[in-house]
Amino acid sequence: MALEPRDVVYGASTTQSLQAHFCPLPATNWTRRAYHASIVVGDYVFIDGGEIALGQQSYPTNGSMPNPTYDPVALNVTLSLPLAESWTPDKIRFNVIIKPGMPLWNFQSLWHDVTEDSLWAFGGEISLLASSDPDLGIWNMKINGGGGGTWTQKSNFRGSPWNQNITRPLGGAGRSTNDTGFLLGGYSSARSSPFTGDLVGFVPTPGLLTYSFSNGTWANVTDTPNLSPSGAIEWPGMEFVPFGPNGLMVVIGGETSDLTSYTPGGEERSMTEITVFDPVTLRFYKQTATGDEIPSRRNRFCTAAVGDGSQNPHGAPSGSYEM
């Protein structure tokens, strides 16, 4: 199915039925998209879930700030956009992948299973617009090569290992290698899992959660030094870079907290503090950034990593790699 820009959306709205539906999106009502996950696989970028805001802004005649009125819409589709062809914003055509039965998730992470050429979705919390309770299910989408695919639920995780201090966090950093998904830090909320529904506020989930694509096993790595004094970290940026025999995960920015509670807007990590860990040995290291233009402290930001394509005679990256 192809989707014209600002044409239709599949989701749930506060002013309309919470049943999945198509609703028109006039260009004059489009405001922004938020809380979604995105990942580049091959020649496509996949954009999953989240919410959009529809609304009108009234501009007072006295010169004060506009007074917006928004109607949020939760999205239960995955969109894909081809990157191997040129387009302009008014000519974009999205591929639409329907997600039957999949909860309306915000802040989820997407992992790419290179061997099976599929996506895994995990983490985040259920939308306030959802009519169902959160579960701990992990979902997989087999990519068909043309920007499409099919989502299926692989497990709802009602038993072990979910009684062993493993849960669904949000606000962490999710990235993957060829065969493993990683989710670093974050916190639990009343909407992140069926076991945390009574929470008031947010509770940090320190450590590194890993998931093996090949055998479906989970692990919670609790020894994660060089992140913060308590080990808790929220809303950092993380990217995989292909250096060394195993590659490296590079972590920057984000917030820190104690282990009892997390309050948004707390202590932010300096962007000079670079945490690096080996995704195979799971050893953590710390480096200090230098330069005349170090970014200011931040959280909830986007990151991207790209190399210049240079390779040594063995086929390994040998040039620069920027994040």
Coordinates of C-alpha atoms in Angstrom, one line a residue, residues 142-278:
K142 CA 10.1 -10.1 8.1
I143 CA 11.3 -7.6 5.4
N144 CA 10.2 -8.4 1.9
G145 CA 13.0 -6.4 0.1
G146 CA 10.6 -3.8 -1.4
G147 CA 10.1 -1.7 1.6
G148 CA 7.3 -3.9 3.0
G149 CA 7.0 -6.8 5.5
T150 CA 4.8 -8.7 7.8
W151 CA 4.7 -8.3 11.6
T152 CA 4.1 -11.2 14.0
Q153 CA 4.3 -11.6 17.8
K154 CA 7.1 -14.0 18.8
S155 CA 6.4 -14.2 22.5
N156 CA 4.3 -12.5 25.2
F157 CA 6.8 -13.2 27.9
R158 CA 4.5 -14.2 30.8
G159 CA 7.0 -16.4 32.5
S160 CA 10.8 -16.7 32.9
P161 CA 13.0 -14.7 32.4
W162 CA 10.6 -11.9 33.3
N163 CA 10.7 -12.9 37.0
Q164 CA 14.4 -12.4 37.0
N165 CA 14.7 -8.6 37.0
I166 CA 14.2 -8.2 33.3
T167 CA 11.4 -5.9 32.1
R168 CA 10.5 -3.6 29.3
P169 CA 12.2 -0.2 29.8
L170 CA 11.6 3.1 28.0
G171 CA 14.0 6.0 27.7
G172 CA 17.0 3.7 27.0
A173 CA 19.2 3.5 24.0
G174 CA 18.6 0.7 21.6
R175 CA 20.9 -0.6 18.9
S176 CA 21.9 -3.9 17.4
T177 CA 24.7 -5.9 15.9
N178 CA 24.2 -8.6 13.2
D179 CA 22.9 -11.1 15.7
T180 CA 22.0 -9.3 19.0
G181 CA 19.8 -6.5 20.1
F182 CA 20.9 -4.1 22.9
L183 CA 18.9 -1.8 25.1
L184 CA 20.9 0.3 27.5
G185 CA 19.4 2.0 30.7
G186 CA 16.1 3.7 30.7
Y187 CA 13.3 3.4 33.3
S188 CA 9.9 1.8 34.0
S189 CA 6.6 3.5 34.1
A190 CA 3.0 2.5 34.8
R191 CA 2.5 2.0 31.0
S192 CA 5.7 0.0 30.2
S193 CA 4.8 -3.5 31.4
P194 CA 2.0 -5.4 33.1
F195 CA 4.2 -5.8 36.2
T196 CA 4.6 -2.0 36.7
G197 CA 1.0 -0.8 36.4
D198 CA 1.0 0.4 40.0
L199 CA 4.0 2.6 39.7
V200 CA 3.7 6.3 40.6
G201 CA 6.4 8.1 38.8
F202 CA 9.4 6.5 37.1
V203 CA 11.9 3.9 38.4
P204 CA 15.3 3.6 36.7
T205 CA 16.3 0.3 35.0
P206 CA 20.1 0.3 35.2
G207 CA 22.1 -2.2 33.2
L208 CA 22.2 -3.5 29.6
L209 CA 19.5 -5.7 28.3
T210 CA 20.6 -8.1 25.4
Y211 CA 18.5 -10.4 23.2
S212 CA 20.0 -13.0 20.9
F213 CA 18.1 -13.2 17.5
S214 CA 19.3 -16.7 16.8
N215 CA 18.2 -18.5 20.0
G216 CA 15.8 -16.0 21.6
T217 CA 17.7 -15.8 24.9
W218 CA 17.8 -12.7 27.1
A219 CA 20.4 -11.4 29.5
N220 CA 20.6 -8.5 31.9
V221 CA 24.2 -7.2 32.2
T222 CA 24.4 -5.4 35.5
D223 CA 28.1 -4.5 35.4
T224 CA 28.0 -1.3 33.3
P225 CA 30.8 1.0 34.6
N226 CA 31.6 4.5 33.3
L227 CA 28.0 5.5 32.7
S228 CA 27.0 7.3 35.9
P229 CA 27.8 7.0 39.7
S230 CA 24.7 4.9 40.2
G231 CA 24.8 3.0 36.9
A232 CA 21.4 4.5 35.8
I233 CA 21.2 6.4 32.5
E234 CA 18.2 7.8 30.7
W235 CA 17.7 9.1 27.1
P236 CA 21.3 8.7 25.9
G237 CA 22.4 8.4 22.3
M238 CA 24.1 5.2 21.2
E239 CA 25.5 4.0 17.9
F240 CA 27.4 0.8 16.6
V241 CA 30.6 1.5 14.8
P242 CA 32.5 -1.3 13.0
F243 CA 36.0 -0.9 14.5
G244 CA 38.0 -3.8 15.9
P245 CA 37.1 -7.5 15.7
N246 CA 33.7 -7.1 17.3
G247 CA 32.8 -3.5 16.6
L248 CA 32.0 -1.0 19.3
M249 CA 28.9 0.6 20.9
V250 CA 29.5 4.3 21.5
V251 CA 27.3 6.1 24.1
I252 CA 27.0 9.8 24.5
G253 CA 24.8 12.3 26.4
G254 CA 21.6 11.5 28.3
E255 CA 20.7 12.0 31.9
T256 CA 21.7 10.3 35.1
S257 CA 19.7 9.6 38.3
D258 CA 19.8 7.5 41.5
L259 CA 18.3 4.0 41.5
T260 CA 15.1 4.9 43.4
S261 CA 13.4 7.3 41.0
Y262 CA 13.9 9.3 37.8
T263 CA 12.7 12.8 37.2
P264 CA 12.9 14.2 33.7
G265 CA 15.1 17.2 33.4
G266 CA 17.7 15.9 35.9
E267 CA 21.5 15.8 35.8
E268 CA 22.7 15.6 32.2
R269 CA 25.9 13.9 31.2
S270 CA 28.7 16.0 29.7
M271 CA 29.2 15.4 26.0
T272 CA 32.9 15.1 26.8
E273 CA 32.2 11.8 28.5
I274 CA 32.2 9.0 25.9
T275 CA 31.3 5.5 27.0
V276 CA 32.4 2.7 24.8
F277 CA 31.6 -1.0 25.2
D278 CA 32.5 -4.2 23.3

